[in-house]
C-alpha positions as a Markdown table, in Angstrom:
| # | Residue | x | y | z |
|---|---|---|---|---|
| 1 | Unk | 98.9 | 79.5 | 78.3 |
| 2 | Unk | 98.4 | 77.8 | 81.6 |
| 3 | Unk | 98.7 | 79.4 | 84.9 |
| 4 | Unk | 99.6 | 77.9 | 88.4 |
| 5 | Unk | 98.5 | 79.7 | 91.7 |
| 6 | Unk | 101.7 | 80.0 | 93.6 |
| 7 | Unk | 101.7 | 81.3 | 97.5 |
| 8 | Unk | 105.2 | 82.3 | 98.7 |
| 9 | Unk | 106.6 | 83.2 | 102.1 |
| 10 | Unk | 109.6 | 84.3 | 103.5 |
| 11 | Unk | 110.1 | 85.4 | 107.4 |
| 12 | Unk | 112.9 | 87.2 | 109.3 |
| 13 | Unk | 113.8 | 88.6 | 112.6 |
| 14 | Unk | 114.1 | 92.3 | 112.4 |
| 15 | Unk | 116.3 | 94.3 | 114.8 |
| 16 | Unk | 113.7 | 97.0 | 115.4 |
| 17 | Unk | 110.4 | 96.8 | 117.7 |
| 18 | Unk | 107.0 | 95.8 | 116.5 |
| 19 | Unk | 105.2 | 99.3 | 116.1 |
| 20 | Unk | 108.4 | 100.8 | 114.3 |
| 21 | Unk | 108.3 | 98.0 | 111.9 |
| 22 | Unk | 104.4 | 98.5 | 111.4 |
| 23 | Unk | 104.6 | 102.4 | 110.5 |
| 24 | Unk | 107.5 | 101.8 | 107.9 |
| 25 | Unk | 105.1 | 99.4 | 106.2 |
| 26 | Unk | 101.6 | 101.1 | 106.6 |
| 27 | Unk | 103.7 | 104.2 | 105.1 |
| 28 | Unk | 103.2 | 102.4 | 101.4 |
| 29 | Unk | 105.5 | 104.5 | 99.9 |
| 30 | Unk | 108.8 | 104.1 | 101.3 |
| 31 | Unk | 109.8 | 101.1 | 99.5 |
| 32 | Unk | 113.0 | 102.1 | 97.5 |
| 33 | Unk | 114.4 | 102.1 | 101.2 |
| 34 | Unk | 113.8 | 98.5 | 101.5 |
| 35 | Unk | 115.0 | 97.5 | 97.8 |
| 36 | Unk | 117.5 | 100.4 | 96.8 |
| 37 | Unk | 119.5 | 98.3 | 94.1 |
| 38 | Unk | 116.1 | 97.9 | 92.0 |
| 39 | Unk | 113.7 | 100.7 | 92.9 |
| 40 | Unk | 114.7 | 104.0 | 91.6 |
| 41 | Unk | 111.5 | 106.1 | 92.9 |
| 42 | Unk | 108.3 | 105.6 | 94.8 |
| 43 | Unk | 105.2 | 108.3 | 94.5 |
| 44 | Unk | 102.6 | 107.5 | 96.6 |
| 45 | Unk | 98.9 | 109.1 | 95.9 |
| 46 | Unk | 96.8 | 108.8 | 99.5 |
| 47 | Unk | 97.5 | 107.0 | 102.2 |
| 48 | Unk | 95.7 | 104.3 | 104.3 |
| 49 | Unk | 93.2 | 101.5 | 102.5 |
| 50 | Unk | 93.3 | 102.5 | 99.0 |
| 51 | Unk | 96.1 | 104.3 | 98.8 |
| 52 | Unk | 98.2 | 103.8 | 95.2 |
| 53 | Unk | 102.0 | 103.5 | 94.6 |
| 54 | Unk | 103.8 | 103.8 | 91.6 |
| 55 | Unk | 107.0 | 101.8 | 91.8 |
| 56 | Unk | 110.1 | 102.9 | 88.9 |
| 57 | Unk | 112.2 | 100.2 | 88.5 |
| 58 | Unk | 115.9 | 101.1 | 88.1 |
| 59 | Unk | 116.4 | 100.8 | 83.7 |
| 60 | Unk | 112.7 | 101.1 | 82.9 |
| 61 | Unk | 109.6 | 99.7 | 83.7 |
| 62 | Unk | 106.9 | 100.6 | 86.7 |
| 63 | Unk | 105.1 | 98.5 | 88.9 |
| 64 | Unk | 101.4 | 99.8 | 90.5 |
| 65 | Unk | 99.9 | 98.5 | 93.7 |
| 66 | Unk | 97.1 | 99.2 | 95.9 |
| 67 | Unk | 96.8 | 99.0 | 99.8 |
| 68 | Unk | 94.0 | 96.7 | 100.1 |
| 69 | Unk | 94.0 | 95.9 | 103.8 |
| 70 | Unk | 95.1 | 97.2 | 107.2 |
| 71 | Unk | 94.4 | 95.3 | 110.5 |
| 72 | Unk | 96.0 | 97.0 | 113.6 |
| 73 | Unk | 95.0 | 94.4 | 115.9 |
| 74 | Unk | 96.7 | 91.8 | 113.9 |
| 75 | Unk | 99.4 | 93.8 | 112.7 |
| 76 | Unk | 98.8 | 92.6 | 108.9 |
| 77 | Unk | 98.7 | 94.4 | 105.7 |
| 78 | Unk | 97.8 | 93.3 | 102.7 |
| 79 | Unk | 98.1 | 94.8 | 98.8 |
| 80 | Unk | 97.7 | 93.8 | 95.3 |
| 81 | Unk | 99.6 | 94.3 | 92.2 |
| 82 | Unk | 97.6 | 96.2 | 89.5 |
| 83 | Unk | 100.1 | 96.4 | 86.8 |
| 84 | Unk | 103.8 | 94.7 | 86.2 |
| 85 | Unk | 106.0 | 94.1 | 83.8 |
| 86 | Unk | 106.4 | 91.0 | 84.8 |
| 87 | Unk | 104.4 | 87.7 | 84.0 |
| 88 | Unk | 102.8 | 88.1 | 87.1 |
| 89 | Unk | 99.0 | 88.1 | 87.5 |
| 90 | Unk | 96.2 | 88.5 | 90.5 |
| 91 | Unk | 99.4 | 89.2 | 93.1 |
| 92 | Unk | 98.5 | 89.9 | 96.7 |
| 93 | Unk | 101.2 | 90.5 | 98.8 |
| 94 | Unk | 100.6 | 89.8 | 103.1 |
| 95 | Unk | 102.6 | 91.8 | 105.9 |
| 96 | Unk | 102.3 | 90.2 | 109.1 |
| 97 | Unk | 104.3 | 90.8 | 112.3 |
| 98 | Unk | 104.7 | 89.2 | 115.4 |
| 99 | Unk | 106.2 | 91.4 | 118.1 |
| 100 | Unk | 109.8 | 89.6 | 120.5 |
| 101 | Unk | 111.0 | 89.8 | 123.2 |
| 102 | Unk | 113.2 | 93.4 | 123.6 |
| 103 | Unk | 113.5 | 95.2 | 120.2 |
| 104 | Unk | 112.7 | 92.7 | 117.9 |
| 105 | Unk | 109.9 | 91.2 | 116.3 |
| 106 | Unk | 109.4 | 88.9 | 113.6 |
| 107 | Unk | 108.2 | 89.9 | 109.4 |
| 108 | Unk | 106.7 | 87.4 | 107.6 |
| 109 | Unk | 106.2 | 88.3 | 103.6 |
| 110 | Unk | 103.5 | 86.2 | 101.6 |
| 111 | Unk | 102.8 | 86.7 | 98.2 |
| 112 | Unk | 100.1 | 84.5 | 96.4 |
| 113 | Unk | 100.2 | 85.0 | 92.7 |
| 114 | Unk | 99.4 | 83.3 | 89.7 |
| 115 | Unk | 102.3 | 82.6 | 87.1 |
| 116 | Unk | 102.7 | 80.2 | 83.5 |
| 117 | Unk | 103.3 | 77.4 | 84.2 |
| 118 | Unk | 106.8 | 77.7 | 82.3 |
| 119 | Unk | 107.5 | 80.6 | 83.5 |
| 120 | Unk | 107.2 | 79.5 | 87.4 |
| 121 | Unk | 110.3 | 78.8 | 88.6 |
| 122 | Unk | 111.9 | 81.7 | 87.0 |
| 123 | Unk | 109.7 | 83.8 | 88.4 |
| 124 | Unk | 109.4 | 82.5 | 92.1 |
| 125 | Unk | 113.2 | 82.8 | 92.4 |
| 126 | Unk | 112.9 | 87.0 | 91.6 |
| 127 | Unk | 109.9 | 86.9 | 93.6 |
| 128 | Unk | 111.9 | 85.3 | 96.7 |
| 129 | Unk | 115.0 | 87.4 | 96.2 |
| 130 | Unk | 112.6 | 90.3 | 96.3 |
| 131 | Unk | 111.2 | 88.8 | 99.4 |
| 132 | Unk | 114.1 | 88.2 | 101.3 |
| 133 | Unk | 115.8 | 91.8 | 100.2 |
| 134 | Unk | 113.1 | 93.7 | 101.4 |
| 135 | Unk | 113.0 | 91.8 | 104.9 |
| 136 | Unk | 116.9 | 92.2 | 105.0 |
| 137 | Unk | 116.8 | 96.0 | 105.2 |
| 138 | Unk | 113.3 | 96.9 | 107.1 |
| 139 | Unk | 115.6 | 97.8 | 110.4 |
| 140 | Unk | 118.0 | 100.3 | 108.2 |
């Protein structure tokens, strides 16, 4: 089976300020909030650089990721996927935000990720649904 090393960005404008965005996403565990139509439940275990989450996925299957990464100054966060049920492997996943004017500021979502080759379009699609879902509902 041949892989391909994808990277994948999406970006949006979120209604909320800088630091409020930061402290949903350094939380690590809240993320059913941002992707309620396909997480069922998040449990968390720590918190900070290290910290593991196990993601349930609404009809079966869990996903487990680590916080790798936390830079305040640059407001970027970075994990990595340690198991899926998808055909996903070596997935890191990059939070970066870049504070507006007024109450706004700016959420860019990179994943880079390795996929089969026949399986990469496919797969890049759920991955950029996922993308732009969770960036859709980070000021709810």
């Amino acid at each position: 089976m041949s892989k391909v090393k994808v990277s994948q960005t999406s970006e949006a404008i979120v209604n909320l300020d800088a630091d409020k965005v930061w402290k949903k996403l350094i939380d690590f565990g809240a993320t059913e909030k941002f992707v309620p139509d396909l997480i069922e439940k998040v449990i968390l275990e720590g918190n900070g650089v290290g910290a593991l989450r196990t993601i349930y996925i609404k009809g079966g299957g869990e996903i487990l990721e680590r916080l790798t990464s936390i830079n305040r100054n640059k407001l970027e966060m970075k994990f990595i996927i340690l198991s899926t049920p998808m055909p996903v492997y070596n997935y890191e996943g990059i939070f970066q935000i870049d504070p507006k004017d007024g109450d706004k500021c700016s959420v860019k979502f990179e994943s880079i990720y390795e996929v089969a080759i026949q399986e990469r379009e496919e797969i890049n699609t759920v991955i950029k649904n996922f993308q732009e879902t969770f960036l859709s509902n980070l000021d709810k």
